[in-house]
GROMACS .gro file of C-alpha atoms in nm:
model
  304
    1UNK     CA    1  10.725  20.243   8.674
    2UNK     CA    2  10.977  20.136   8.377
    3UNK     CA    3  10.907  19.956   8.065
    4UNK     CA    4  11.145  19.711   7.944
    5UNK     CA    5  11.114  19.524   7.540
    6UNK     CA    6  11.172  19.213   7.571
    7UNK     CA    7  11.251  19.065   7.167
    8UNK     CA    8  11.070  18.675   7.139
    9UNK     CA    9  11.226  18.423   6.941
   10UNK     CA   10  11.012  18.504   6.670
   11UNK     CA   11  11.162  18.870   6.626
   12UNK     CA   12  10.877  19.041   6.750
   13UNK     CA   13  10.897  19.262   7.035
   14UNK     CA   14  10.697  19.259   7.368
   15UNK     CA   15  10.675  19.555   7.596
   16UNK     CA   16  10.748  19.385   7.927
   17UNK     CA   17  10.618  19.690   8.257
   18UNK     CA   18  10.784  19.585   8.581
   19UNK     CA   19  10.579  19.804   8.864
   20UNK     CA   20  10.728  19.936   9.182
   21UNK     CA   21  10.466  19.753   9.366
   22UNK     CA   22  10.600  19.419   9.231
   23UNK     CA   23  10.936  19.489   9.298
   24UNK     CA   24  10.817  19.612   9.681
   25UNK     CA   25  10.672  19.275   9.700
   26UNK     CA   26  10.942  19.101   9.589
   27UNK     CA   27  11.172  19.257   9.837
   28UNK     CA   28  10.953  19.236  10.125
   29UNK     CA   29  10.930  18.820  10.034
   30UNK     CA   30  11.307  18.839  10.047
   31UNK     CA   31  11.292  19.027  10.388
   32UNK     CA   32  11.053  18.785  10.543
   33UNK     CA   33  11.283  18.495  10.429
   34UNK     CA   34  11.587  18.611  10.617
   35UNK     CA   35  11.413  18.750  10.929
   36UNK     CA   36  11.229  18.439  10.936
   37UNK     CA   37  11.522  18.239  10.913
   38UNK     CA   38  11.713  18.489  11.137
   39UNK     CA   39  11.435  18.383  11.431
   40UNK     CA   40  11.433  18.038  11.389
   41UNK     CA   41  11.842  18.042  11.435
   42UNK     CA   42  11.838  18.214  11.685
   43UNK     CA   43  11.598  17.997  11.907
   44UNK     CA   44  11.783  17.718  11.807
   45UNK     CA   45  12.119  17.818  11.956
   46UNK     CA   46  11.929  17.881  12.281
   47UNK     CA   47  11.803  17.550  12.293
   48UNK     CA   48  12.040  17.303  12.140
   49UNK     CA   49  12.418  17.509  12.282
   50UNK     CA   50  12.450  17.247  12.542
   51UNK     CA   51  12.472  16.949  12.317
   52UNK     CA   52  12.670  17.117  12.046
   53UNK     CA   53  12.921  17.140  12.309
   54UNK     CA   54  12.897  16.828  12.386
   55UNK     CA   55  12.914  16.660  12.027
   56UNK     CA   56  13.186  16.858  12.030
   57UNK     CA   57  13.346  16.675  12.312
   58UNK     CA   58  13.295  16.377  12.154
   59UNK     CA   59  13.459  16.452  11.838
   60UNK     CA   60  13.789  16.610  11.941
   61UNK     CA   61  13.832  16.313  12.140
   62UNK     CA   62  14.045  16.039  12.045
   63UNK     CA   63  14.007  15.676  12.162
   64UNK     CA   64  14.239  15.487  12.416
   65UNK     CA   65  14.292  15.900  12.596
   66UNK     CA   66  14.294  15.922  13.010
   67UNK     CA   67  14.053  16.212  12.940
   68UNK     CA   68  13.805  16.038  12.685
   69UNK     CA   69  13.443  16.048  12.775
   70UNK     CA   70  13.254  15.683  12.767
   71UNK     CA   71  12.915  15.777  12.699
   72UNK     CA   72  12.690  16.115  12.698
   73UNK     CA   73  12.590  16.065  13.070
   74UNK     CA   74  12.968  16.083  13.123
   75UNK     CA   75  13.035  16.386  12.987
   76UNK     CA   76  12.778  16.552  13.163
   77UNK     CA   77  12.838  16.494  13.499
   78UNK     CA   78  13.202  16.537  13.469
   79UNK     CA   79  13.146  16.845  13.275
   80UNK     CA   80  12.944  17.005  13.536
   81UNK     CA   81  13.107  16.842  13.819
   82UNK     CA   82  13.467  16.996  13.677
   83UNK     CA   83  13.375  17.275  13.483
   84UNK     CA   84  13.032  17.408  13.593
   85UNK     CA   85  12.706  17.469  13.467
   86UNK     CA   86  12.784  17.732  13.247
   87UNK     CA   87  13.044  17.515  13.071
   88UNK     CA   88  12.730  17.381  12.854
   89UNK     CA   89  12.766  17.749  12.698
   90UNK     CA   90  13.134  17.778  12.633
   91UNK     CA   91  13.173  17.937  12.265
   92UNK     CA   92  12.814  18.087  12.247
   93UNK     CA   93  12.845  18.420  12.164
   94UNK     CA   94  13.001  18.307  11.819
   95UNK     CA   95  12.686  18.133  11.716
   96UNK     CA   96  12.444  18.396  11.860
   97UNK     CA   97  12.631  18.632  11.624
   98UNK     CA   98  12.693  18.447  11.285
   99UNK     CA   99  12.340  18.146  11.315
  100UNK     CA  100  12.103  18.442  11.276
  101UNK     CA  101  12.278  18.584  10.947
  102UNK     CA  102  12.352  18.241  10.872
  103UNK     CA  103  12.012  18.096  10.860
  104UNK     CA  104  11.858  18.425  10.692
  105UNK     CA  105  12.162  18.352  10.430
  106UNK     CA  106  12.036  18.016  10.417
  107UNK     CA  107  11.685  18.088  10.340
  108UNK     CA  108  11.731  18.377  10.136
  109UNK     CA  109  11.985  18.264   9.890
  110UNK     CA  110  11.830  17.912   9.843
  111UNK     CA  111  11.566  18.096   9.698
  112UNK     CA  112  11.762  18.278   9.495
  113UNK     CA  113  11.913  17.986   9.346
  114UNK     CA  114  11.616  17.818   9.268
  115UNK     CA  115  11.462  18.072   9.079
  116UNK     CA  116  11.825  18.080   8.868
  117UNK     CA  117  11.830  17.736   8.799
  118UNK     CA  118  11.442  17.724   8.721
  119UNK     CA  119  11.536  17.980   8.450
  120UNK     CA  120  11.690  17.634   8.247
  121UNK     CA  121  11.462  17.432   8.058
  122UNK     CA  122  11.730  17.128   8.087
  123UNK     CA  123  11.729  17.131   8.438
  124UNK     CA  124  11.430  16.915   8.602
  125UNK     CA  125  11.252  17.002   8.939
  126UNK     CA  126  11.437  16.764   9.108
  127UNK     CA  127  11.811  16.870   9.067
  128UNK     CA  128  11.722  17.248   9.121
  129UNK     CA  129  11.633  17.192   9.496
  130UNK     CA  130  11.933  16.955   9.515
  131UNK     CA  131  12.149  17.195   9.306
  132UNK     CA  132  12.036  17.492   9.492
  133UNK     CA  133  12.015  17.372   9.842
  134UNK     CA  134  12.412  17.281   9.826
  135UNK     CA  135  12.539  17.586   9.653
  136UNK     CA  136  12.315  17.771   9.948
  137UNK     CA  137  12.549  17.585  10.189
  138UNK     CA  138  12.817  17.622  10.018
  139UNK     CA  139  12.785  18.030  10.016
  140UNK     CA  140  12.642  17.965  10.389
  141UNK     CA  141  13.019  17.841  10.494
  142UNK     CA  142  13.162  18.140  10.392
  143UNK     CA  143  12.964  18.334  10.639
  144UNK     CA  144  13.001  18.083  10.949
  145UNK     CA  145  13.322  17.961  10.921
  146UNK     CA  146  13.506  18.217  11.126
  147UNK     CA  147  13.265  18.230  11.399
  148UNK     CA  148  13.291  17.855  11.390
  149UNK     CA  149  13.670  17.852  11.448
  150UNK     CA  150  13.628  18.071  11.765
  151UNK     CA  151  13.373  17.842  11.908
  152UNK     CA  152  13.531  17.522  11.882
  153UNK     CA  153  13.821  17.653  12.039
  154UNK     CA  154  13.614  17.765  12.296
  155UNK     CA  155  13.347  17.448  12.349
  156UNK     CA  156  13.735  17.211  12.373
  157UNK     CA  157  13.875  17.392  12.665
  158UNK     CA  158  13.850  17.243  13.000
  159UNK     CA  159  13.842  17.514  13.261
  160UNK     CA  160  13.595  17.692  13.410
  161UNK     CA  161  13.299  17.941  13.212
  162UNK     CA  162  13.521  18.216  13.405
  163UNK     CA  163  13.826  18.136  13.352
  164UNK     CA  164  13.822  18.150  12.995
  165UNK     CA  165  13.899  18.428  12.729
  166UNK     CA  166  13.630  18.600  12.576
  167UNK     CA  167  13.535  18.503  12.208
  168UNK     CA  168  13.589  18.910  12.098
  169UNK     CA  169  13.992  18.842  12.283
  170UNK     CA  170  13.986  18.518  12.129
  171UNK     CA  171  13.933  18.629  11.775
  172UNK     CA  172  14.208  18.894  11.812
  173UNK     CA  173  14.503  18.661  11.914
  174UNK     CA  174  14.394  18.420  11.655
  175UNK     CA  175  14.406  18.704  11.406
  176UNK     CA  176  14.728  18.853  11.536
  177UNK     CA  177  14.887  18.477  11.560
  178UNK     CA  178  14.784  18.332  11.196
  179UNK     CA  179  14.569  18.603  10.999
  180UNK     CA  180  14.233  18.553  10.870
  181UNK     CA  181  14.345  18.261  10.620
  182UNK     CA  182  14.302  17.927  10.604
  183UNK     CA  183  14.576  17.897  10.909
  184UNK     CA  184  14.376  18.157  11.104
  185UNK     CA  185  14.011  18.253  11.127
  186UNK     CA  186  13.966  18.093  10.823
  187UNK     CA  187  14.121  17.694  10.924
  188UNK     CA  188  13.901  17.440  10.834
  189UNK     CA  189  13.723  17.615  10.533
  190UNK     CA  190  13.720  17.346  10.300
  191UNK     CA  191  13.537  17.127  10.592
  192UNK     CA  192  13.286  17.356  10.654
  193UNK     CA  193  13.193  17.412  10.297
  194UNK     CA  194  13.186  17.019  10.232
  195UNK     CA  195  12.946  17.066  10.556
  196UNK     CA  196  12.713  17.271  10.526
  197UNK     CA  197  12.707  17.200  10.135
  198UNK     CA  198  12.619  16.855  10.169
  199UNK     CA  199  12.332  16.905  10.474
  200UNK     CA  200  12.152  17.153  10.258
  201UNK     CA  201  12.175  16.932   9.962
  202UNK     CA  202  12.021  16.678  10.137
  203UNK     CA  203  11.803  16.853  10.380
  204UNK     CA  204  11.650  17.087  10.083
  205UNK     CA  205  11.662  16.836   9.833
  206UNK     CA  206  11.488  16.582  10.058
  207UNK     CA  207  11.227  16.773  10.178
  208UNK     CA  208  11.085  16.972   9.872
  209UNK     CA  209  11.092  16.691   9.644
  210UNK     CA  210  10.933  16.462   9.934
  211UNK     CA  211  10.661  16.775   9.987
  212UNK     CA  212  10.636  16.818   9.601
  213UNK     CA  213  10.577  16.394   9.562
  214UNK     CA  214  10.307  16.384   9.885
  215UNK     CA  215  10.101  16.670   9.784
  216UNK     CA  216   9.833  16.720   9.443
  217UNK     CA  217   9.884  17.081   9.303
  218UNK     CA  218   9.707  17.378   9.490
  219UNK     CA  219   9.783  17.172   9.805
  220UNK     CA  220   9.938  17.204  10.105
  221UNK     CA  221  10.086  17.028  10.394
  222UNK     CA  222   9.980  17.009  10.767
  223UNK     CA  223  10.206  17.180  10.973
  224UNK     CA  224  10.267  16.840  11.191
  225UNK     CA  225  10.334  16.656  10.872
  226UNK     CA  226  10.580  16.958  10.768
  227UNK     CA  227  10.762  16.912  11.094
  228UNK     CA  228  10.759  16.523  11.056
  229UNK     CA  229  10.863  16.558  10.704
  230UNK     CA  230  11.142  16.807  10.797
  231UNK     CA  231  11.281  16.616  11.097
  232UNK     CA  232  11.334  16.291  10.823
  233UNK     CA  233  11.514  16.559  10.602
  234UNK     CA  234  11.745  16.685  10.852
  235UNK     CA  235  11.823  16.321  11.050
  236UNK     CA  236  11.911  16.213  10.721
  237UNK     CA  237  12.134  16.519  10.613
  238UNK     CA  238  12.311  16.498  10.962
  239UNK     CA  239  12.367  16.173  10.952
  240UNK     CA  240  12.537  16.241  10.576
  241UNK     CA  241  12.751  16.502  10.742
  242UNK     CA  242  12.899  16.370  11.018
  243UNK     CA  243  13.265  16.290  10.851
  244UNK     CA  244  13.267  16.630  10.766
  245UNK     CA  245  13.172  16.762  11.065
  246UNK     CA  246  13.415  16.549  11.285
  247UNK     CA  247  13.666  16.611  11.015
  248UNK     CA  248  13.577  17.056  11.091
  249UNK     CA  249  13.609  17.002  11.428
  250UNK     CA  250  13.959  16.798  11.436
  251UNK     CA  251  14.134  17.117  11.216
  252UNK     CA  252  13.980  17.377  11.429
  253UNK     CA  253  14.008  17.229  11.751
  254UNK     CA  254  14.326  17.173  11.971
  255UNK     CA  255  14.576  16.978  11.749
  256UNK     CA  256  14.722  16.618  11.974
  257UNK     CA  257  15.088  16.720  11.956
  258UNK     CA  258  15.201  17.068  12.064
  259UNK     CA  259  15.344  17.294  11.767
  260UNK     CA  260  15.263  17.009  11.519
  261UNK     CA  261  14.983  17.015  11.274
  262UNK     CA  262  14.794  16.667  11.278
  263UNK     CA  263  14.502  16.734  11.097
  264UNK     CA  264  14.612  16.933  10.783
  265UNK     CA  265  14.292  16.907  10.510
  266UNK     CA  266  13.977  16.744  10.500
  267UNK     CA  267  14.021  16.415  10.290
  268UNK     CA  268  14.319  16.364  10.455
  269UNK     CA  269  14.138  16.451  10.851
  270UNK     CA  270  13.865  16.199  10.713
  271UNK     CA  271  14.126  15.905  10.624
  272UNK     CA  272  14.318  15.924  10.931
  273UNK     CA  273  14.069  15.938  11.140
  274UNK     CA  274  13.937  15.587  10.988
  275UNK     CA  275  14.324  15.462  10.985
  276UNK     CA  276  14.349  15.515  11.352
  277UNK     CA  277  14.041  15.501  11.551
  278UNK     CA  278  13.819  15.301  11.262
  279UNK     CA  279  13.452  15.396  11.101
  280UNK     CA  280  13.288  15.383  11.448
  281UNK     CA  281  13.445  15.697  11.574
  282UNK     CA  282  13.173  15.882  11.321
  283UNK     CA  283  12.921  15.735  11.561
  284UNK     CA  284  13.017  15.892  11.901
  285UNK     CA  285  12.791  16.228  11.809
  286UNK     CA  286  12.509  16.010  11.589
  287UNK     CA  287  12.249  16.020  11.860
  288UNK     CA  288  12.312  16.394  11.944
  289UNK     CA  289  12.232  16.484  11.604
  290UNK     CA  290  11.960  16.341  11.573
  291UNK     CA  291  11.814  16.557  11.909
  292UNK     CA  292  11.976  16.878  11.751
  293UNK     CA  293  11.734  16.777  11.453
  294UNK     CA  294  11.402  16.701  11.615
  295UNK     CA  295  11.447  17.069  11.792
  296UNK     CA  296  11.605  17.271  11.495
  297UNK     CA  297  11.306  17.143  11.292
  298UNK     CA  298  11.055  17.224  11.509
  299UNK     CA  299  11.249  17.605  11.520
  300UNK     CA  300  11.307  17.610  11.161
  301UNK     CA  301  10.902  17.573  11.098
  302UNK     CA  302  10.797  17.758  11.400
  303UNK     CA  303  10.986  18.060  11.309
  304UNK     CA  304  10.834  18.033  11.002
   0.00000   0.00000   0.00000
C-alpha cells in the first residue's frame, strides 16, 4: 500500500492510504465495462449487418437514378435476386473487428469522463452525462473511422459476396492509393466524429438523466423498463444523427462523377444534399434506424 498527504483548504494535512485492493477493484470495474461492452457489440453486428447494408443503400443513393431503390422491400429482393444472400454481409469483417473495441471504448471512457467532470463543483449532473457521453463519441470516432471507410466501400458495391475484394486487400490499396489521411483511411473523419459525438450525447444524456429523474435514491430500474427507457434514448439519438450519418456515408462511399470529388466536407455534404434532393432524402433510412435501435438496445443491456 502507499500513503499519499493530501493538504485541505484549511492548511492542514490529511494522510490519504490508497490500498491495492481498491485499485484491483477499480480496474476490474474498468475491465467489466469494456468486455461488457465488447459482447454486446459484437452481438449486435451479427444481428443488425443486413440492414446496415441496406441503410446504406439507401443513403448513397441519389433520387431520379435508373438504379435507385423505391422502398426497403425493393432493395431486398433485388439485392438477393442480383447479388445473393450473402450480399446482406458485404463489409462485415470491418465491424466485427473495430464494434467490439469500439463499444468497450464507448463504455469505458464514458465513465471516465464522468468521473472527470464530476470532479467540478460548477458543473451540474445534468451536463456531465451530456458532456461526457459526446466527448466518449467523439474519442469513439477515432477508433471506428477507418474500419468504417472499408465497409462502406464494401456494403456500395454491386457484385456478387465472391466477387469482391477482401476488406484486409481493400485496406491496402486504399492505403497505397491515398494514405491513412483524411483522403485515405481516414475520409470522412469530421462526419464520423459529428456522428458518433452527437448519438452518445443524446443517447447517454437521455437515458441517465431520464433513469436519474424516474427513480428515488437507493433505487433501481426494472430491466424491461431499462430496455424501454434505452430504446427511447437511442430512437431519439438516431434520429438526431441521421444528416451526419448520410453526410459519412456520401464522402466514404463511391463519389457520382468518376475522378471528381462531389462530396468534399461535412457541412458542405449536408447542404448539398438538401440543395439537390431536399430534407426528405434524410428520411429514406428513418425506419431502419429505428429497428437497428430496438435490437442494439436489447444487446447493449443484455450484454450487460
Amino acid at each position: 500500500m502507499c500513503c499519499i498527504t493530501i493538504l485541505t483548504k484549511k492548511g492542514v494535512e490529511m494522510p490519504t492510504v490508497l490500498t491495492v485492493s481498491k485499485q484491483h477493484a477499480e480496474g476490474k470495474l474498468a475491465l467489466m465495462q469494456l468486455t461488457a461492452g465488447g459482447i454486446a457489440g459484437l452481438s449486435e453486428i451479427c444481428l443488425l449487418h443486413p440492414l446496415d447494408v441496406i441503410k446504406t443503400r439507401f443513403q448513397l443513393q441519389k433520387a431520379g437514378t435508373s438504379a435507385q431503390y423505391s422502398s426497403l422491400g425493393h432493395c431486398f429482393t433485388d439485392m438477393y435476386r442480383t447479388e445473393g444472400l450473402l450480399s446482406f454481409y458485404k463489409g462485415i469483417l470491418p465491424p466485427i473487428m473495430a464494434e467490439t473495441p469500439k463499444r468497450g471504448t464507448k463504455f469505458l471512457v464514458f465513465e471516465q469522463y464522468k468521473r472527470l467532470f464530476l470532479l467540478f463543483d460548477g458543473i451540474s449532473q445534468p451536463y456531465v452525462f451530456l458532456l461526457a457521453g459526446f466527448l466518449s463519441g467523439c474519442t469513439e470516432a477515432f477508433v471506428v473511422n477507418p474500419f468504417e471507410t472499408v465497409k462502406v466501400k464494401l456494403q456500395s458495391e454491386r457484385m456478387a459476396f465472391a466477387a469482391q475484394q477482401n476488406a484486409f486487400a481493400l485496406a491496402r490499396e486504399i492505403l497505397k492509393k491515398d494514405g491513412f489521411g483524411l483522403r485515405g483511411l481516414n475520409k470522412g473523419l469530421t462526419a464520423t466524429i459529428c456522428r458518433h459525438g452527437i448519438f452518445n450525447l443524446c443517447y447517454f444524456g437521455f437515458y441517465h438523466n431520464a433513469r436519474v429523474l424516474l427513480t428515488a435514491e437507493g433505487e433501481t430500474l426494472s430491466i424491461p423498463f431499462r430496455l424501454l427507457l434505452g430504446f427511447i434514448a437511442g430512437s431519439l439519438a438516431s434520429v438526431c444523427n441521421i444528416p451526419w450519418d448520410v453526410a459519412k456515408s456520401r464522402i466514404q462511399g463511391p463519389q457520382p462523377e468518376p475522378n471528381s470529388i462531389k462530396y468534399k466536407s461535412t457541412v458542405q455534404t449536408i447542404r448539398l444534399v438538401v440543395k439537390e434532393e431536399g430534407c426528405v432524402s434524410y428520411n429514406k433510412p428513418v425506419c431502419l434506424m429505428f429497428h437497428e435501435s430496438l435490437v442494439n438496445i436489447n444487446c447493449l443491456f443484455l450484454g450487460i
